Coordinates of C-alpha atoms in Angstrom, one line a residue:
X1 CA 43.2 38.1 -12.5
X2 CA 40.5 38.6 -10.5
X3 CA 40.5 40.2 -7.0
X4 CA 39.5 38.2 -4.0
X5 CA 37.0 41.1 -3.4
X6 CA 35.4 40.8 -7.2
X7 CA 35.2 37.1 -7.0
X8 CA 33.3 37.4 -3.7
X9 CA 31.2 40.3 -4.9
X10 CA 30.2 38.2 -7.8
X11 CA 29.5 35.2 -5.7
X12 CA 27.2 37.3 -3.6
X13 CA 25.4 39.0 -5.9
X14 CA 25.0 35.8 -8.0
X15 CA 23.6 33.9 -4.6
X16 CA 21.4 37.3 -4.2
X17 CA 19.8 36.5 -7.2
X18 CA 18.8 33.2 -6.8
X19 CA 17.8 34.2 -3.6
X20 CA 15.4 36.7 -5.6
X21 CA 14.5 34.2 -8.2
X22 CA 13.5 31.2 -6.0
X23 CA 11.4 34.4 -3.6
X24 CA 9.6 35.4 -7.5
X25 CA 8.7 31.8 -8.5
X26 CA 7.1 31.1 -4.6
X27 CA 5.1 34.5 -4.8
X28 CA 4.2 33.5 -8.7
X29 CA 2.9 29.9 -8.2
X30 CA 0.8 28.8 -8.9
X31 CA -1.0 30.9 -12.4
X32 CA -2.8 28.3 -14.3
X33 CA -4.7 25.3 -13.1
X34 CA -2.6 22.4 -11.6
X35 CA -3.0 18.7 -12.5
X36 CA -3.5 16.1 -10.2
X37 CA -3.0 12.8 -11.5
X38 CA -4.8 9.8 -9.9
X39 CA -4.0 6.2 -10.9
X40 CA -7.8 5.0 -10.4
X41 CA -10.8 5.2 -12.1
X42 CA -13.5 7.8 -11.1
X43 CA -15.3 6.7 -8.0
X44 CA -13.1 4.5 -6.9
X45 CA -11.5 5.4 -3.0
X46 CA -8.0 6.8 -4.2
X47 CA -10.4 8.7 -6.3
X48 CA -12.4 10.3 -3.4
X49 CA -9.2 11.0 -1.3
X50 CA -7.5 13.0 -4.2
X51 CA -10.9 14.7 -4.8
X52 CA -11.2 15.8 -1.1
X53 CA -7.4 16.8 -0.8
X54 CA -7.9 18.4 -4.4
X55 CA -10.8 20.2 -3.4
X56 CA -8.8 21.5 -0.5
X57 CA -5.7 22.6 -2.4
X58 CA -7.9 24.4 -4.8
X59 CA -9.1 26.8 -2.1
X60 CA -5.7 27.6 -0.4
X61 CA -4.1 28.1 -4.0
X62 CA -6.8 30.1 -5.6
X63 CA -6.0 28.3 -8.3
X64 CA -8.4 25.1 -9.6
X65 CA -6.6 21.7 -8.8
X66 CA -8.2 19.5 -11.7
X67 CA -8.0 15.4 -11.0
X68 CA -7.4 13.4 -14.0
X69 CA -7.9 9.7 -13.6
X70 CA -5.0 8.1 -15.8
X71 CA -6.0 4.3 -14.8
X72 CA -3.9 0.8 -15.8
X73 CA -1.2 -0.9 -15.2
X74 CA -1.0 -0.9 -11.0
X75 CA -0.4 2.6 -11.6
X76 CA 2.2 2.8 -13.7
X77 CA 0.3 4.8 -16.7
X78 CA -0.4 7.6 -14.4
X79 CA 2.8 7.4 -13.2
X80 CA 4.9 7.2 -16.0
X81 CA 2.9 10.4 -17.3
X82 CA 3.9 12.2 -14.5
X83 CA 7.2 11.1 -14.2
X84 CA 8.0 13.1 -17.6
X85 CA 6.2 16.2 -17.0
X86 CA 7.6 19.7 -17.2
X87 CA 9.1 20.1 -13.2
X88 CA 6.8 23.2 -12.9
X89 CA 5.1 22.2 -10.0
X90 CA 1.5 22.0 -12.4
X91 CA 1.3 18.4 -12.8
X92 CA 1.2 16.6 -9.5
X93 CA 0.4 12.6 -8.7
X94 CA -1.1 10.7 -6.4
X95 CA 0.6 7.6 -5.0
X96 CA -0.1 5.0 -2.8
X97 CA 0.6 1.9 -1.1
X98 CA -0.5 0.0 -4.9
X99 CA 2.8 2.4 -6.1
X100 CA 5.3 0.4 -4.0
X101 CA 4.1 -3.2 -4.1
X102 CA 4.1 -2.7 -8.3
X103 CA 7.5 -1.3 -7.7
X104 CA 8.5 -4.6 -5.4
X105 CA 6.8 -6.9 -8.0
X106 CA 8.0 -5.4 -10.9
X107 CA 11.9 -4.3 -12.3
X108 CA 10.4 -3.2 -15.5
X109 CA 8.5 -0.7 -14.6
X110 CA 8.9 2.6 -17.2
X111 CA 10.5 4.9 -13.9
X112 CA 11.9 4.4 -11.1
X113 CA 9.5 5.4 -8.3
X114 CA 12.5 6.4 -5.4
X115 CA 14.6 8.7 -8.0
X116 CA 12.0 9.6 -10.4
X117 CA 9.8 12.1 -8.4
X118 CA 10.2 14.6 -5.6
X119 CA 8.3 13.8 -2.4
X120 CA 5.7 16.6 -1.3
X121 CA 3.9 14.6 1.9
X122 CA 2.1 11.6 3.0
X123 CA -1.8 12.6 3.0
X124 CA -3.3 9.9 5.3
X125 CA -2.8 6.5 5.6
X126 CA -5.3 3.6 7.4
X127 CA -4.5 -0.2 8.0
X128 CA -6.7 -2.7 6.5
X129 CA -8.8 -4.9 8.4
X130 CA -8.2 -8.9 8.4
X131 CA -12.1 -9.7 8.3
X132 CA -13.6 -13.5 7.9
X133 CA -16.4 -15.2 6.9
X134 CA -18.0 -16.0 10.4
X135 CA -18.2 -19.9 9.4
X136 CA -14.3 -19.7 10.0
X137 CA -13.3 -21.6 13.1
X138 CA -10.3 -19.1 13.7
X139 CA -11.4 -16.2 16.0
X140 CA -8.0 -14.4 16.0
X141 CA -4.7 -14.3 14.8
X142 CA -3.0 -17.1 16.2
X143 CA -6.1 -19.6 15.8
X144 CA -5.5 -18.7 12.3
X145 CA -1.8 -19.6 12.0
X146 CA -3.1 -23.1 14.0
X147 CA -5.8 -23.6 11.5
X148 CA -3.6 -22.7 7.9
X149 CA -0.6 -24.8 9.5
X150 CA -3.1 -27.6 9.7
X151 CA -4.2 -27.6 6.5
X152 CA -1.8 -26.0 4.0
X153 CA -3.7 -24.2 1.3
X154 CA -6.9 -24.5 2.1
X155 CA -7.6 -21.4 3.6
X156 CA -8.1 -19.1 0.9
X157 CA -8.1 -14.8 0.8
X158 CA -9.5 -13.1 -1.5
X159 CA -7.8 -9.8 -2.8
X160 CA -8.8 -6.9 -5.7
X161 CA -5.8 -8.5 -7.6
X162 CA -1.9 -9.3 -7.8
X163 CA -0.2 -5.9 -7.4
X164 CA -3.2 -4.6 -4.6
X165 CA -2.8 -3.2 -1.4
X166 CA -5.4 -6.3 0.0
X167 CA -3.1 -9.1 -1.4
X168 CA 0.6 -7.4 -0.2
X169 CA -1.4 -7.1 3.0
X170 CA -1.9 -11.5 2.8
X171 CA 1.4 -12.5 0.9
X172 CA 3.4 -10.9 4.1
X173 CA 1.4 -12.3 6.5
X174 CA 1.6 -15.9 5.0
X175 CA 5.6 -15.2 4.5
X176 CA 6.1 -13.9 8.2
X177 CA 3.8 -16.6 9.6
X178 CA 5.0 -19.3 7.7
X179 CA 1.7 -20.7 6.2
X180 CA 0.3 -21.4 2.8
X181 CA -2.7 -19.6 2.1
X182 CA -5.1 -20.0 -1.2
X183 CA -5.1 -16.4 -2.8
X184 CA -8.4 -15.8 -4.9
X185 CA -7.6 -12.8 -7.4
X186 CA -10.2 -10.3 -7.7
X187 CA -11.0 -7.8 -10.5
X188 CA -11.4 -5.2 -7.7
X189 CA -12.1 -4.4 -3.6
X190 CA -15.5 -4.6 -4.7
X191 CA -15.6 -8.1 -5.8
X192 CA -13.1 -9.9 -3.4
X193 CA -15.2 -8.2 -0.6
X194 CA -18.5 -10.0 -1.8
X195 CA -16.2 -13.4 -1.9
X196 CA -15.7 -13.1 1.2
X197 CA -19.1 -12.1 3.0
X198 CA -20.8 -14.9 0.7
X199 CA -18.3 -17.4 1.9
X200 CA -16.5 -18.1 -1.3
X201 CA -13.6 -17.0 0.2
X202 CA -12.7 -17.1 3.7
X203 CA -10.6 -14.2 4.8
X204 CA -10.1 -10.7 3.2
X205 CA -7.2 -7.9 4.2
X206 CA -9.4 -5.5 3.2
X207 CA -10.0 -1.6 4.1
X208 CA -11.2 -0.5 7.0
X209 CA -14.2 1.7 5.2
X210 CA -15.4 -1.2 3.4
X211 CA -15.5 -3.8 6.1
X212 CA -16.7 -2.1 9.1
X213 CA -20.2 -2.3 7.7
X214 CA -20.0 -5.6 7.5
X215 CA -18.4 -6.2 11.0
X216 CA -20.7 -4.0 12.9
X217 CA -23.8 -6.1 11.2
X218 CA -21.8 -9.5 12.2
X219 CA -21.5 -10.1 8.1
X220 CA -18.1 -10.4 8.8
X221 CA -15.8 -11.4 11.8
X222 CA -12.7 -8.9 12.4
X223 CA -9.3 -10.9 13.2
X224 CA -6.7 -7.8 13.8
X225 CA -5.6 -4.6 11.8
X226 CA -2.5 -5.2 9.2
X227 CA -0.6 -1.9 11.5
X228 CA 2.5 -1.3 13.3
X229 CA 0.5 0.0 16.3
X230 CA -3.0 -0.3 17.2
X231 CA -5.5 2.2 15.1
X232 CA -7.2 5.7 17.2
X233 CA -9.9 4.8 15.4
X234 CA -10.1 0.8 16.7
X235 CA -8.3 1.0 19.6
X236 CA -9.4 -2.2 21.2
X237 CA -9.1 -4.1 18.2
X238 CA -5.3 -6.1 17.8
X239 CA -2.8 -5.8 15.6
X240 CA -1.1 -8.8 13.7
X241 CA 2.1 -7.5 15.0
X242 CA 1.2 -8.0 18.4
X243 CA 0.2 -11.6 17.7
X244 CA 4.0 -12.6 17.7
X245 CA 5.1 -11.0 14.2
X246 CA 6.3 -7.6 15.7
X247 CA 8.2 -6.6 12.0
X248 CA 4.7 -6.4 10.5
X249 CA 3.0 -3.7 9.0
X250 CA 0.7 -3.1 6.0
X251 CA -2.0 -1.3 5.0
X252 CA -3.1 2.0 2.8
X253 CA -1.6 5.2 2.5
X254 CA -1.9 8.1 -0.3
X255 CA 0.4 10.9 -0.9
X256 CA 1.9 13.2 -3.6
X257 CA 4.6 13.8 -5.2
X258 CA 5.9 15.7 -8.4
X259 CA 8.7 15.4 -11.1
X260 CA 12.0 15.2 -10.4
X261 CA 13.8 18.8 -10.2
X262 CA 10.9 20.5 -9.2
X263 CA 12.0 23.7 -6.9
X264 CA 11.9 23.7 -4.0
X265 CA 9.6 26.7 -3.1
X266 CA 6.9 25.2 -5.4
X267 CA 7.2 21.8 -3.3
X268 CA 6.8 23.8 -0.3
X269 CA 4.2 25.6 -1.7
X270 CA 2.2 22.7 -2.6
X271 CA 3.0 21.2 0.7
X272 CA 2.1 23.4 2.6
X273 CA -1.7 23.8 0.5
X274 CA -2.2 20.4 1.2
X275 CA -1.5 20.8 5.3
X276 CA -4.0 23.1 5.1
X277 CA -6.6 21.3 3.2
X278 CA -6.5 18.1 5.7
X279 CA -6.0 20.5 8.4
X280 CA -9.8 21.7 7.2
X281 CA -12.2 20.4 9.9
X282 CA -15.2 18.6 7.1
X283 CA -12.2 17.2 5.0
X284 CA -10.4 15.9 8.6
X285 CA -14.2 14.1 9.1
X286 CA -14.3 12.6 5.8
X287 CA -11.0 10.9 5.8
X288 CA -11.9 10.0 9.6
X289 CA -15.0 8.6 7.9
X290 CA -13.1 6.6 5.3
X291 CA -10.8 5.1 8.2
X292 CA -7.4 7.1 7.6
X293 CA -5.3 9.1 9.7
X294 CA -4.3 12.3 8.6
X295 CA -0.1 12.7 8.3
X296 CA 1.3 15.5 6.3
X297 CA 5.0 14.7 7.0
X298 CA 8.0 16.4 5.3
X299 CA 9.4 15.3 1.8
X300 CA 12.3 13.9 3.6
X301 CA 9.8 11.9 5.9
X302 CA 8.0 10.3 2.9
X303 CA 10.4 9.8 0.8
X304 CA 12.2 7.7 3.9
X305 CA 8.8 6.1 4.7
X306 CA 8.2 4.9 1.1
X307 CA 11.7 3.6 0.6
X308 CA 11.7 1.8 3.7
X309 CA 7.9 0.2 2.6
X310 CA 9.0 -0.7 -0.8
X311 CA 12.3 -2.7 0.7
X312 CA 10.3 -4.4 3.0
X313 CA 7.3 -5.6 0.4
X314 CA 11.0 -6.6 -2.0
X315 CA 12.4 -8.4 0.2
X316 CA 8.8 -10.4 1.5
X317 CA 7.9 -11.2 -1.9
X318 CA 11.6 -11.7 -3.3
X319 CA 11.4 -14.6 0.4
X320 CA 8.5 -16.2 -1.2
X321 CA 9.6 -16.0 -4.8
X322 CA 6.5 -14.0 -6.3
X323 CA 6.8 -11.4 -9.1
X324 CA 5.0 -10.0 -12.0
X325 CA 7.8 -9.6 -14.4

């Protein structure tokens, strides 16, 4: 039988080892080009934001991050990919707010998208902007809970499809304000933005990038923001929560996250590549540009904050009985 000494010895020198190994893979990682999966097509603006972060990463690491756009499904293509990847740290994805409403829509979705990965950090995130058509009587958010109350499915929003950040954004609001409102499915932010400024449709919960244009030009009239709190980049502007619905919140928001099991040290590695790229003063300017706030949290943070967003969106959508399954 073992002495207590030898057991303890061997526990130490096992623990020393690890210690050693996890030091290794940290000073190792990364030696080959990484993958960065993106659920968009090229050009679109999840594209540009994992491009610019991407770019970033590629300078810290020394090694070239190369973004592959794995489009379909809401996301779930690129996600599924990723999902069974080696947990090597080299194949990396990009989710966003489109990630957890398909998750809320959806129970057949081929992973799971709280257990399935490991949370790196929440990149940026923006709200969207409830913009109308300026022939709309409403002028702010309570005139337009008077005027959908009034007439029940007549006021119509226009979004870049079932599953998009831009419709979650109107199916909540409706739900929380307790309205019927006409929603006009798009084949993209593209399209349900021209609805709206040509007056085929009469409101949009659109992106902040996108709409300011219009706004500043009077092409489109600006209602409130879909955040908790009011934006540092709008700060006079309302937010739907202060117009009596204070459990409100939606919007956009990109981060990353790897396969499940993937060590730790490479997650902090790759965390702490991506703090450095948005901490990069001409990548800080272009997400400013684009409307988003930087963030960088901790895996524990993001991992809470998409749990707690893709509860929420269940529960609001489960309330008004809509699903894609």
């Amino acid at each position: 039988m073992a002495s207590g000494f030898g057991l303890n010895l061997r526990l130490a020198l096992i623990a020393m080892s690890a210690l050693h190994a996890g030091v290794a893979i940290a000073q190792a990682f990364p030696v080959k080009p990484l993958r960065f999966i993106v659920s968009t097509s090229a050009g679109s603006g999840a594209d540009v934001i994992g491009r610019l972060v991407g770019g970033g990463m590629t300078a810290v690491l020394g090694q070239q991050v190369v973004v592959e756009n794995r489009t379909g499904a809401s996301g779930a293509i690129g996600s599924e990919f990723v999902a069974k990847a080696v947990p090597d740290g080299y194949t990396m994805l990009q989710v966003s707010a489109t990630h957890t409403v398909a998750a809320a829509l959806s129970s057949k979705l081929p992973y799971d998208l709280l257990r399935d990965f490991t949370p790196v950090t929440q990149v940026a995130n923006a709200p969207n902007a409830v913009v109308a058509h300026p022939s709309l009587p409403a002028k702010s958010i309570p005139e337009l809970v008077k005027l959908a109350k009034s007439r029940p499915g007549a006021v119509s929003f226009g979004s870049a499809g079932t599953g998009a950040p831009s419709y979650s954004a109107g199916a909540l609001f409706a739900a929380m304000a307790g309205v019927e409102l006409l929603h006009v499915p798009y084949r993209g932010g593209g399209e349900a933005l021209t609805a709206v400024l040509t007056g085929e449709t009469q409101l949009m919960f659109g992106p902040i990038a996108s709409t300011l244009p219009h706004i500043q030009r009077g092409g489109l009239r600006l209602l409130a923001l879909t955040s908790a709190k009011r934006s540092p980049l709008l700060p006079n502007v309302p937010t739907i929560a202060e117009a009596g619905y204070p459990n409100y919140a939606a919007g956009n928001w990109y981060g990353i996250v790897l396969p499940l099991k993937t060590p730790k040290v490479v997650v902090t590695t790759l965390r702490n590549a991506v703090l450095t790229a948005i901490g990069n003063a001409e990548i800080s300017r272009r997400l400013t540009d684009l409307g988003y706030v930087v963030v960088g949290d901790q895996p524990e943070e993001f991992a809470a904050f998409m749990k707690n967003d893709f509860e929420s969106l269940r529960k609001s959508f489960r309330a008004i009985g809509v699903s894609i399954d």
